[in-house]
Coordinates of C-alpha atoms in Angstrom, one line a residue:
X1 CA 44.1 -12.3 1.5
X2 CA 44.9 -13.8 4.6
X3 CA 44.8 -10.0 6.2
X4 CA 42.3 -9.5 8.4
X5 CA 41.8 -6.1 6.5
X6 CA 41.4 -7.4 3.4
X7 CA 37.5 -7.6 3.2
X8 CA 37.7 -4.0 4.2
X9 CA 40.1 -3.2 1.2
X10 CA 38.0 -5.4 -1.2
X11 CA 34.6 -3.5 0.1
X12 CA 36.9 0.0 -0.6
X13 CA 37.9 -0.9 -4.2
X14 CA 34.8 -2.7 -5.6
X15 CA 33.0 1.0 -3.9
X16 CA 35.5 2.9 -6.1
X17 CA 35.6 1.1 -9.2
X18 CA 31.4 1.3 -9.4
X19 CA 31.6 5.2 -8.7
X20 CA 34.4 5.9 -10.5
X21 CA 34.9 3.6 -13.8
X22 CA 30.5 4.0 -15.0
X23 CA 30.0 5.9 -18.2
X24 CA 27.0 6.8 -20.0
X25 CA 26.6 4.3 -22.8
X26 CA 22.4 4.6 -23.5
X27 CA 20.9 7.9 -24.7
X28 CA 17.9 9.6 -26.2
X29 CA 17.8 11.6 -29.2
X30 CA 17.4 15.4 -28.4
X31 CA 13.7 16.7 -28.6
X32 CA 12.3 13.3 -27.6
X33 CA 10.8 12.2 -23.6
X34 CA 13.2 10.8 -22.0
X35 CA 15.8 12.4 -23.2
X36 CA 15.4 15.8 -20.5
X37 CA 16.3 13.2 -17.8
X38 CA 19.7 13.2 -16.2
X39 CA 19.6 9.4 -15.0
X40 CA 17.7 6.9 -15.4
X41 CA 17.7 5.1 -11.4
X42 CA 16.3 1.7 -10.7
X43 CA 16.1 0.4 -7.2
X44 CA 15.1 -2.5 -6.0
X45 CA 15.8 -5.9 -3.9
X46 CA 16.6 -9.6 -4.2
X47 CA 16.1 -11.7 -1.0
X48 CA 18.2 -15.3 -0.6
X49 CA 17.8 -17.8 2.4
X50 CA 21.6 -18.8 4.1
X51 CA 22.1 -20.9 6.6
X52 CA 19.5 -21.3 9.3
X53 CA 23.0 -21.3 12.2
X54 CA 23.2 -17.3 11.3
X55 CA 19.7 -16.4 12.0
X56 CA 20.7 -14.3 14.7
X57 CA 22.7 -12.1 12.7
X58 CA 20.6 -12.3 9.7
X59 CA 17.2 -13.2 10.5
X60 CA 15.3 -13.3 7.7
X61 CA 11.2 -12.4 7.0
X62 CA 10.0 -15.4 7.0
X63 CA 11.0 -17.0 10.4
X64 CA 9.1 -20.6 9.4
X65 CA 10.6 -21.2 6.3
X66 CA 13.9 -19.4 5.8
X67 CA 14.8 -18.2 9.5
X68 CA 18.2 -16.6 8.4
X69 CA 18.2 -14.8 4.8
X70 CA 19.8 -11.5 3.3
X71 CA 18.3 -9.1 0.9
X72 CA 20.8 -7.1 -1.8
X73 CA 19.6 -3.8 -2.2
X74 CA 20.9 -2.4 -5.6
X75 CA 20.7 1.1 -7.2
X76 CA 20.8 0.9 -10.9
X77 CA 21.7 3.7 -13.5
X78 CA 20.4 2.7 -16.4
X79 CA 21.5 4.7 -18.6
X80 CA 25.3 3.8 -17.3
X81 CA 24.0 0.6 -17.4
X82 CA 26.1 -0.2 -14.1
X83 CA 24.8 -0.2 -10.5
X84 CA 25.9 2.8 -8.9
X85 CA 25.2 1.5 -4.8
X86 CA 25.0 -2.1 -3.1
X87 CA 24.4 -2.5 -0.1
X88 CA 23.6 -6.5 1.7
X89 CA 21.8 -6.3 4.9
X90 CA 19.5 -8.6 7.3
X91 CA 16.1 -9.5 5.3
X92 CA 13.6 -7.9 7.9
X93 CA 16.0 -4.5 7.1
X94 CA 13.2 -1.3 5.9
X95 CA 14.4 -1.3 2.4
X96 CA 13.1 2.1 2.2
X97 CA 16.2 3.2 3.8
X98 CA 18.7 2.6 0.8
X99 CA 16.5 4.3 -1.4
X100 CA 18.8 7.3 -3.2
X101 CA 19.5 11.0 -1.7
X102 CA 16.2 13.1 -2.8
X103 CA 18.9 15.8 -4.0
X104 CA 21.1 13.5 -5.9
X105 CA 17.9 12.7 -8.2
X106 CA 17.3 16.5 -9.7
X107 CA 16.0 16.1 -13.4
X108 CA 16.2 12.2 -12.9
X109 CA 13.6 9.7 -12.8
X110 CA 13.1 7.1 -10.0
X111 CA 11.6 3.3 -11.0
X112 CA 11.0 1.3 -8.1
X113 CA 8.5 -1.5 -6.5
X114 CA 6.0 -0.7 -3.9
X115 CA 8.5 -1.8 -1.3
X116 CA 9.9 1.7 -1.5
X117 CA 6.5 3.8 -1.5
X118 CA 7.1 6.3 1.4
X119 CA 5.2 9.4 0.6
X120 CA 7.3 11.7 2.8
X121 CA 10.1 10.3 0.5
X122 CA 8.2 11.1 -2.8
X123 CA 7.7 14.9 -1.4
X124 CA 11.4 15.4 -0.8
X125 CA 12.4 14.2 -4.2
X126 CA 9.7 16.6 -5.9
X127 CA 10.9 19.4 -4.0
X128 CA 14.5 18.8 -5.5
X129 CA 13.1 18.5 -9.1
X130 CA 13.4 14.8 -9.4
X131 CA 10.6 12.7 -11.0
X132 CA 9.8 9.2 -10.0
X133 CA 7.8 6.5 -11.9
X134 CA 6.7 3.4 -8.5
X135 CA 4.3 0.8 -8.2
X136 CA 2.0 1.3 -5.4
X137 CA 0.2 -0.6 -2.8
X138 CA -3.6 -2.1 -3.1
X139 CA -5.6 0.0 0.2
X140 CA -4.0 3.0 -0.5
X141 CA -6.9 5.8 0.2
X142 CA -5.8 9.1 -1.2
X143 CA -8.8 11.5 -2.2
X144 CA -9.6 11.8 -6.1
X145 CA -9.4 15.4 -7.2
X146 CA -10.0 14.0 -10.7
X147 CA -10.3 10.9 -12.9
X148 CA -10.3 10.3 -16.5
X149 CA -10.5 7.0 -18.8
X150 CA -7.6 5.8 -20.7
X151 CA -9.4 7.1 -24.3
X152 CA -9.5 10.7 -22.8
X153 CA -13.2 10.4 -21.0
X154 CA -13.5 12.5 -17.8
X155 CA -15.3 10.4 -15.3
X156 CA -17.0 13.1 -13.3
X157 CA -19.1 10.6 -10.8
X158 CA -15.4 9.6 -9.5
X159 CA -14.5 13.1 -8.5
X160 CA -13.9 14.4 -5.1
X161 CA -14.2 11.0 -3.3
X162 CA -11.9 8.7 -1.6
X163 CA -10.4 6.0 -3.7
X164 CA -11.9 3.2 -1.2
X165 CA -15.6 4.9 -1.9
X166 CA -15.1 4.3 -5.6
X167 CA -12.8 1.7 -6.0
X168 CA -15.5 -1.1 -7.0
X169 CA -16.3 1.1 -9.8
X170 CA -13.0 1.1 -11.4
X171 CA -13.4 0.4 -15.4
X172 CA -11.8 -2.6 -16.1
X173 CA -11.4 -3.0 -20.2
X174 CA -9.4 0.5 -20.1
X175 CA -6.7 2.1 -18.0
X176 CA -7.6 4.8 -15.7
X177 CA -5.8 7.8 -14.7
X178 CA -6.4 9.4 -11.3
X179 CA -5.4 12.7 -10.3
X180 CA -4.8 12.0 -6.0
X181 CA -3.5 14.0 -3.4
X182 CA -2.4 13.0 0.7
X183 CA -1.6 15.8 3.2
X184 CA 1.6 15.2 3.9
X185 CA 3.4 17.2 6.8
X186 CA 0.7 19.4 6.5
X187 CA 0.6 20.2 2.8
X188 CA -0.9 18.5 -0.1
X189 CA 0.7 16.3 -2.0
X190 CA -1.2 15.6 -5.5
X191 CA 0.3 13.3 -7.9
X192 CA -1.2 10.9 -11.0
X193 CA -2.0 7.2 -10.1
X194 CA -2.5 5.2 -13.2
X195 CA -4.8 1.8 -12.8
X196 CA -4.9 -1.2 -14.6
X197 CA -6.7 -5.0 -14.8
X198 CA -4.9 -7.3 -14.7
X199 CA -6.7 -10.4 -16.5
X200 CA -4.6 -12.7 -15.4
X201 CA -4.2 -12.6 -11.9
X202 CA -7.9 -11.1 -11.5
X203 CA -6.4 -7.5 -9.8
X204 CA -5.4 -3.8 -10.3
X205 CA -2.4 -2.7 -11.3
X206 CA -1.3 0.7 -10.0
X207 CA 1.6 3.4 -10.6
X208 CA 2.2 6.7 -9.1
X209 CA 4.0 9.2 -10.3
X210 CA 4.4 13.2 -11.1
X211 CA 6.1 13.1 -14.1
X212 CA 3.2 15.4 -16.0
X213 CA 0.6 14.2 -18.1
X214 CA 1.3 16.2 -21.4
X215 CA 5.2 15.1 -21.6

């Protein structure tokens, strides 16, 4: 241990024990949802403050009252139950970088908070067949191609509008399901955003995702 190498060989094993020794220990029975999914991946975060004498090397987010921290992003497979990446960088790092290869999640779906919304991101893993399930961001402005309340009723007066325009119209007692689209590098990219009230903290919920409506 007293190698200088030795973080290096710890970093190499601990690497190859989490890609090599995971096995898939949850399922779903044939014919139901979840079940067509390949992996299950769950990505996200946890921040922690360290000592205020490495803020140069890790300076952290918030400068006033934790000047040095690190954030641990994981990738999770859940159906492994086992992370399958983890990676510890500065806290001010764009955790939208660690998110995994669009190609590596074909016939998989990706959960993750709205730290990792990145719409170019969200195209590339469509293109390669992946789904993804993420939390996204309150002043988002997409345009509403179509809108229906949670007990089926189409909501034709939110149609064809920006999402700002009719966001103070929003129902409230039931969910809402948007159909959205963004032109992204010069296409359009339409996927579902689901919205919800949140009673308690007086706010909207929202998810976006292309898994399809039917399934």
């Amino acid at each position: 241990m007293a190698k200088s190498r030795f973080a290096d060989f710890a970093r190499t094993m601990t690497s190859r024990l989490i890609g090599e020794m995971t096995l898939k220990v949850l399922g779903f029975v044939k014919g139901r949802a979840f079940a067509e999914f390949r992996h299950i991946i769950l990505q996200d975060g946890s921040s922690f403050a360290i000592h205020d004498g490495l803020r140069e090397v890790f300076p952290g987010r918030f400068k006033a009252v934790k000047p040095a921290a690190v954030e641990l992003h994981t990738t999770m497979d859940l159906l492994c139950d086992a992370p399958t990446t983890v990676v510890l960088t500065p806290d001010t790092t764009n955790e939208q970088a660690f998110l995994p290869e669009p190609a590596s999640l074909r016939a998989s779906l990706l959960l993750a908070d709205r730290g990792y919304l990145d719409l170019h991101y969200m195209r590339r893993v469509q293109d390669e067949g992946g789904f993804f399930l993420i939390r996204a961001k309150a002043g988002m402005n997409p345009q509403v191609v179509e809108a229906f309340r949670e007990d089926g009723t189409r909501l034709r007066s939110l149609r064809n509008k920006p999402l700002k325009a009719i966001h103070a119209t929003l129902p409230k007692r039931q969910r809402v399901e948007l159909v959205v689209e963004w032109q992204v590098e010069e296409h359009p990219l339409r996927l579902r955003l689901l919205i919800s009230w949140n009673r308690q903290t007086k706010e909207f919920c929202y998810l976006l995702t292309n898994l399809p409506a039917k399934r």
